[in-house]
XYZ file of C-alpha atoms in Angstrom:
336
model
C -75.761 119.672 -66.709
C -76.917 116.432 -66.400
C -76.731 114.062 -63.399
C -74.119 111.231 -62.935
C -74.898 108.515 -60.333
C -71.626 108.044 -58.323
C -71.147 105.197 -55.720
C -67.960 106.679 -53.315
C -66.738 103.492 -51.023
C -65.179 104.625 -47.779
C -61.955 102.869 -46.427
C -60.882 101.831 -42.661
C -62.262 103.826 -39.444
C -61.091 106.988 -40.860
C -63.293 106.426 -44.102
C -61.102 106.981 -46.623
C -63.332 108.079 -50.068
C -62.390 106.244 -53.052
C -64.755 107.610 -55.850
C -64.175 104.084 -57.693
C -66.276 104.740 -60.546
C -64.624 107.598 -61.983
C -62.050 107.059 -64.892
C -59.775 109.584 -63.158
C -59.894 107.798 -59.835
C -61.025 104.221 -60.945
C -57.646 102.477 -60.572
C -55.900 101.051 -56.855
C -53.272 98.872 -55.984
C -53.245 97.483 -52.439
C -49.852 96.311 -51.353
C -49.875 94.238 -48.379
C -48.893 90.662 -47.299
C -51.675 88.201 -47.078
C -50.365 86.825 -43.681
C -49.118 89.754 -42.299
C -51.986 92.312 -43.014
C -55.994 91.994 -43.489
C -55.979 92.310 -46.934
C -57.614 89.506 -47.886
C -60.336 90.528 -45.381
C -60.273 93.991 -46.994
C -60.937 92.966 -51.019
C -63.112 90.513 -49.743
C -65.552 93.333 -47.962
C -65.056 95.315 -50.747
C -66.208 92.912 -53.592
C -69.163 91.679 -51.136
C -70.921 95.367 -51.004
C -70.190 95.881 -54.362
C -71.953 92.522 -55.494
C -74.968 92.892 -53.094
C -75.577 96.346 -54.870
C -75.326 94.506 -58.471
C -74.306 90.834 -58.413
C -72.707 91.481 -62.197
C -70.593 94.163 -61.098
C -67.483 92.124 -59.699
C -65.198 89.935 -61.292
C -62.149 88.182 -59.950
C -58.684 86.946 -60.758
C -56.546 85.319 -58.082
C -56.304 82.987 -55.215
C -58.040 84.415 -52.821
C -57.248 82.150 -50.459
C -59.425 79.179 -51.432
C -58.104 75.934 -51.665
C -58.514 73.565 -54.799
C -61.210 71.396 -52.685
C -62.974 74.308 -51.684
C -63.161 75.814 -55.414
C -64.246 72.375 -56.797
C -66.874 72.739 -54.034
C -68.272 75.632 -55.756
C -71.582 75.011 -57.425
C -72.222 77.737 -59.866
C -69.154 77.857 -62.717
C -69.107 78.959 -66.206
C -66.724 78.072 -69.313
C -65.510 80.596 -71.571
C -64.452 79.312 -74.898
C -62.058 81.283 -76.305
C -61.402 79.760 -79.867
C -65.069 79.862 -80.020
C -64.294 83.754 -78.884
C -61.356 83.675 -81.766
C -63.098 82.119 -84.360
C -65.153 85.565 -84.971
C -63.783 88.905 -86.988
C -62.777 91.574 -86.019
C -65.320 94.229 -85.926
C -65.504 96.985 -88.429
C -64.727 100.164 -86.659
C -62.580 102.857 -85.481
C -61.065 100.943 -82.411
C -60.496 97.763 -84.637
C -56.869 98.113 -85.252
C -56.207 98.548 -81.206
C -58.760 95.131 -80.756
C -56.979 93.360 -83.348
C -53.610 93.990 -81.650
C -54.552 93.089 -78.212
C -55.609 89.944 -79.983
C -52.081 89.298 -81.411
C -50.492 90.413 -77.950
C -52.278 87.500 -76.892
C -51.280 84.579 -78.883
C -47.795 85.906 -79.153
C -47.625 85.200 -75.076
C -49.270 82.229 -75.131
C -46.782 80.817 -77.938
C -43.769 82.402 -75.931
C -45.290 80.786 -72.638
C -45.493 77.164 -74.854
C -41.923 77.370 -75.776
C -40.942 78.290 -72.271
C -42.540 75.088 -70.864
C -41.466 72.792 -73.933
C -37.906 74.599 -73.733
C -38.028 74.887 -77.280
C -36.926 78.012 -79.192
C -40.412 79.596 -80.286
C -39.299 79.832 -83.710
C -38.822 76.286 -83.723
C -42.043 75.353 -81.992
C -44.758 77.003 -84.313
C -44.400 78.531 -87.762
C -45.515 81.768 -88.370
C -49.425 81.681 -89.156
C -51.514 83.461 -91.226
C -55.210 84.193 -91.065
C -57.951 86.148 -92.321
C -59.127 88.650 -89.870
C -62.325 89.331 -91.583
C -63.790 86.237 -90.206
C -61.184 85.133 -87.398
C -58.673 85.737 -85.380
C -55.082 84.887 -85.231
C -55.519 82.128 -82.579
C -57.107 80.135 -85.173
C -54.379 80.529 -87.721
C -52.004 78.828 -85.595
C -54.226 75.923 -84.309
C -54.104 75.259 -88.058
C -50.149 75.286 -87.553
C -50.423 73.371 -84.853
C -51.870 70.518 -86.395
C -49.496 70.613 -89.394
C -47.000 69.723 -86.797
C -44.493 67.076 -86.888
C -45.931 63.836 -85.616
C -44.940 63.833 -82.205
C -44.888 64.746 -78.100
C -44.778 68.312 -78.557
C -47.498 68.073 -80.982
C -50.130 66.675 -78.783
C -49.497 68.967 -75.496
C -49.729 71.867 -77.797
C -52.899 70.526 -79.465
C -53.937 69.872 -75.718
C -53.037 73.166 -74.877
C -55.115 74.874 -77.256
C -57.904 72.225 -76.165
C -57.840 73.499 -73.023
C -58.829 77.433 -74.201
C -62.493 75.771 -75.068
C -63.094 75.702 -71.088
C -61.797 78.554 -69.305
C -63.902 78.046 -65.803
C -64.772 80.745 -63.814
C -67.160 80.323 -61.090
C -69.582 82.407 -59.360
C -68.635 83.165 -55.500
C -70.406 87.147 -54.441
C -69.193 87.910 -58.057
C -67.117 86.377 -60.749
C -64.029 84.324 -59.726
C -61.141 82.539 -61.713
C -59.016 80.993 -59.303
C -55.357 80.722 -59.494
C -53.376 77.801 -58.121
C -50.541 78.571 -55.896
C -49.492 75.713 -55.765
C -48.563 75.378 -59.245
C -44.892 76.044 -60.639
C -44.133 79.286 -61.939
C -44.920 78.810 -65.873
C -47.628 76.881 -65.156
C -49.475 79.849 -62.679
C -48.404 82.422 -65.363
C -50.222 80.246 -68.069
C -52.784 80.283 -65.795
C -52.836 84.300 -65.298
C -53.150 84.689 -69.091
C -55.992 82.578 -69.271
C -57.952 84.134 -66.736
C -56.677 87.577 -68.216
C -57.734 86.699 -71.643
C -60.750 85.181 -70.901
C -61.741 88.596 -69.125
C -60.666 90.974 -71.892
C -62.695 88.783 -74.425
C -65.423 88.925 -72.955
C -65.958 92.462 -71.984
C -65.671 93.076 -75.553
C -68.593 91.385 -76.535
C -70.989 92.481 -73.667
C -73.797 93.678 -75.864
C -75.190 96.302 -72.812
C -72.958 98.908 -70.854
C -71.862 97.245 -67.902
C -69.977 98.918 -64.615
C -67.858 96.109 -63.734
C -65.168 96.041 -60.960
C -61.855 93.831 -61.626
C -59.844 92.470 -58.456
C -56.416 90.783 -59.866
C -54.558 89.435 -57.156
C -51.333 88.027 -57.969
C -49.256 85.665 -56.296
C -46.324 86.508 -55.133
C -44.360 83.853 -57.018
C -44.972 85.804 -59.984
C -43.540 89.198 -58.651
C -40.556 88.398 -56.155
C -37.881 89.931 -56.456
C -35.684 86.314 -56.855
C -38.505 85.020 -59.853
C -37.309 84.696 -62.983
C -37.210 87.825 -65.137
C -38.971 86.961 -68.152
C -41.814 85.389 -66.207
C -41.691 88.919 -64.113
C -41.963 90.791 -67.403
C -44.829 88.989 -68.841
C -46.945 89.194 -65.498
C -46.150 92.862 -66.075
C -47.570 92.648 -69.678
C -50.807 91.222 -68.659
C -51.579 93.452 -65.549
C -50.888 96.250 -67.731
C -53.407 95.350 -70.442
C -56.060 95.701 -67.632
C -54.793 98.794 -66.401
C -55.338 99.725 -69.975
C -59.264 98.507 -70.399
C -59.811 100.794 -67.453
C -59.664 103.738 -70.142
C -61.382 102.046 -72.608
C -64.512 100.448 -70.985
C -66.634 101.053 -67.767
C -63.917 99.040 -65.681
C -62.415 99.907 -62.130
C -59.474 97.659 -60.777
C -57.869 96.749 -57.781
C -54.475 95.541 -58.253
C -53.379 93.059 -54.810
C -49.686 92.119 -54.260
C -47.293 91.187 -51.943
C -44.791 93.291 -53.432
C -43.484 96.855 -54.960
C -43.235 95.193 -58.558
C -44.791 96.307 -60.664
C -46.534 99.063 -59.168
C -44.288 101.630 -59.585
C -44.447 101.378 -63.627
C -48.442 101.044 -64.209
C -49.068 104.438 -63.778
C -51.979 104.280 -60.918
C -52.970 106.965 -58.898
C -54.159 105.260 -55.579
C -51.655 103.336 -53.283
C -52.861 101.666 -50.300
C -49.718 100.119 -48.452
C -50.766 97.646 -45.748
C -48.184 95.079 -43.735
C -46.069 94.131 -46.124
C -42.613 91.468 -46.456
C -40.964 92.069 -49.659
C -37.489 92.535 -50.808
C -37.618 94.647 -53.837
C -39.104 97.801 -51.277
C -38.470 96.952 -47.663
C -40.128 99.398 -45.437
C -37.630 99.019 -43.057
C -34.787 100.360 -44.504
C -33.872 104.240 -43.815
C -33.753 104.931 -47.374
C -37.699 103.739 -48.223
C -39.651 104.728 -44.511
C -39.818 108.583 -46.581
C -42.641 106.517 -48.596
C -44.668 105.905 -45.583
C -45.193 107.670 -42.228
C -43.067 107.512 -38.908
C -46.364 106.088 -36.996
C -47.262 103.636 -39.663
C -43.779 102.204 -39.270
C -44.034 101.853 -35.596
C -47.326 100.047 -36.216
C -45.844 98.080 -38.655
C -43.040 97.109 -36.776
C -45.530 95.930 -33.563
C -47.072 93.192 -36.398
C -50.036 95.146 -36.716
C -52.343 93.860 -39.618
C -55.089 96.276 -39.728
C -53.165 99.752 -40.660
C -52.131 100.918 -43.544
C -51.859 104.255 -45.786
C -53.317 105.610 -48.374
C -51.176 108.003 -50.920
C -52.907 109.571 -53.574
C -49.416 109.584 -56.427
C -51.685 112.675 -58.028
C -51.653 114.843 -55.181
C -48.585 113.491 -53.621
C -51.039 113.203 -50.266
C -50.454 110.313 -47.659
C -53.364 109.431 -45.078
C -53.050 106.882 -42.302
C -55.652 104.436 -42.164
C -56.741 101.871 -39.214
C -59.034 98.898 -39.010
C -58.909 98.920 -42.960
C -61.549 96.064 -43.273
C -64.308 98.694 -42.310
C -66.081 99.389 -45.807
C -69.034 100.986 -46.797
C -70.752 102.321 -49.677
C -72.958 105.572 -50.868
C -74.853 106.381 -53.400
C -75.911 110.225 -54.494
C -75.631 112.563 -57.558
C -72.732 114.382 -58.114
C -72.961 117.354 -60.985
C-alpha cells in the first residue's frame, strides 16, 4: 500500500493526539469562554505550528482578540472580489449542480440579511432574478435587479452593499485572517460572517493545486447566545454548517471556537474539547449537564481554572481530562 504523510498534533500536558488531517478525524469544536479559559492562547499555538510548517496551510475567521487599530496595523492584506468570483460559470462537471447550489444558498442569505437590515419584506426588496449560469452566477443576476430599482435610499445601500463584495480584506497574520468586529450590532457581524464565509468557500474552489488547508471559525458569542435573536441564530447555523460540509469535499480541517453549546450539538462533529465555559443554553453547573463532563473537571472548573479542559471523542463516546491545554506540538511520520 502506499504511504500517506500524516501530521498528528498533540493537546495539553497529557498530549492529547488529534490526527487533524484525516477526513474521519479532521473536524473539532472547542467550547470555552475567551475570558474564563486559555482558548484563545490554545488556537493561537495551534495555527502558529501549523503555519511555520506551511505558511498557506491556515486560514482564519473571527476576532481573535485583535482590536480594529491593531488589524488596520496589519501590513500584509488581500481583497477578494467576489462578483469578480460570480461573474464566472459554473464549471462543467459532476459536482456542478452541488457548486451551483451553494452559490444560490449564498445570495439567498445575503438578500434575506438585506431585508433584515432595511426591514423590508424580501419579496419587496429585490425581484426575483434570472441569469445564465453558463457564464455567471446568480449574484450577478440580481445586481442587474438591483439597479432596476426604484430611485431611491434603499437603492443606493443595496448598490453599496453589493459594492462592498469587490473588497473582501483578509490579511495575513501566521496564516490567513478575516477579522470580525465585535463591536458591531448583531446583523451587521452576521453580514460580516457571510462575507468572510463566502469569500473562503469561493476561493477554495478555484485553487488550481491541492492544498491542505486548516480553517479556524471563531464566532462571537453575540451570534450564538441563548437570548440572540432566532433567525440570526439560524443563519449563523447555516453558514458554519456549509464549512463543516467542505471538510468532506476538499482537503479542509476545521476548528469550530465558541462560547457556547449552540450549535454544536447539531453539526455532527466528532471531537469536543470543553474548556471554562459561561453559557446559558448548557450550564455545566447544573446536576442535570455535569454527566457531560467529569467530577474533577467540575471541581477545576468551579476553582476558575483556565487551563483544563476535556476532550470527548462523540465516536467512541470516550472523555479524557486535559491540563495546561496551550501545550501543542506537532509530528510528522508515515502511517500505512
Amino acid at each position: 500500500m502506499s504511504q500517506e504523510k500524516q501530521d498528528m498534533l498533540y493537546i495539553g500536558r497529557e498530549e492529547q493526539e488529534w490526527n487533524w488531517k484525516v477526513l474521519y478525524n479532521c473536524k473539532l469544536a472547542i467550547i470555552g469562554c475567551n475570558n474564563l479559559s486559555q482558548k484563545q492562547q490554545l488556537i493561537g499555538n495551534i495555527a502558529n505550528i501549523l503555519n511555520e510548517a506551511d505558511p498557506k496551510t491556515v486560514f482564519k475567521i473571527g476576532s481573535f482578540q485583535y482590536d480594529t487599530d491593531s488589524i488596520n496595523s496589519i501590513e500584509h492584506q488581500d481583497f477578494y472580489n467576489l462578483l469578480e468570483f460570480e461573474n464566472g460559470p459554473t464549471a462543467e462537471s459532476v459536482i456542478s449542480a452541488e457548486f451551483e447550489s451553494r452559490r444560490m444558498d449564498f445570495v439567498q442569505i445575503l438578500l434575506k440579511l438585506y431585508s433584515m437590515l432595511l426591514k423590508t419584506p424580501r419579496t419587496e426588496l429585490l425581484p426575483l432574478a434570472s441569469y445564465q449560469k453558463s457564464v455567471e452566477g446568480p449574484l450577478i443576476g440580481y445586481l442587474r435587479a438591483a439597479e432596476k430599482m426604484e430611485e431611491g435610499e434603499n437603492k443606493e445601500w443595496v448598490l453599496e452593499q453589493f459594492q462592498s463584495l469587490e473588497k473582501i480584506r483578509w490579511f495575513y497574520d501566521k496564516g490567513y485572517t478575516y477579522f470580525l468586529d465585535e463591536s458591531k450590532p448583531e446583523l451587521e457581524l452576521l453580514l460580516d460572517l457571510l462575507k468572510g464565509v463566502w469569500s473562503y468557500w469561493a476561493l477554495t474552489s478555484t485553487l488550481e493545486n491541492p492544498q491542505q488547508m486548516l480553517l479556524i471559525l471563531d464566532i462571537p458569542k453575540k451570534l450564538t447566545a441563548i437570548d440572540t435573536d432566532p433567525s440570526v441564530k439560524e443563519i449563523s447555523k447555516q453558514l458554519i454548517s456549509f464549512m463543516v460540509s467542505l471538510t468532506d469535499e476538499i482537503t479542509l480541517s476545521l476548528i469550530l471556537s465558541t462560547e457556547t453549546m449552540f450549535p454544536v450539538p447539531e453539526l455532527n462533529l466528532r471531537y469536543h474539547l470543553y474548556l471554562n465555559y459561561d453559557s446559558k443554553d448548557f450550564d455545566w453547573r447544573e446536576a442535570d449537564n455535569t454527566f457531560y463532563f467529569t467530577p474533577e473537571i467540575i471541581d477545576r472548573w468551579s476553582e476558575g481554572s483556565q487551563g483544563d479542559g476535556v476532550w470527548l471523542d462523540m465516536a467512541l463516546g470516550t472523555k479524557k481530562e486535559l491540563s495546561e491545554i496551550t501545550n501543542v506540538n506537532v509530528e510528522t511520520g508515515n502511517k500505512y
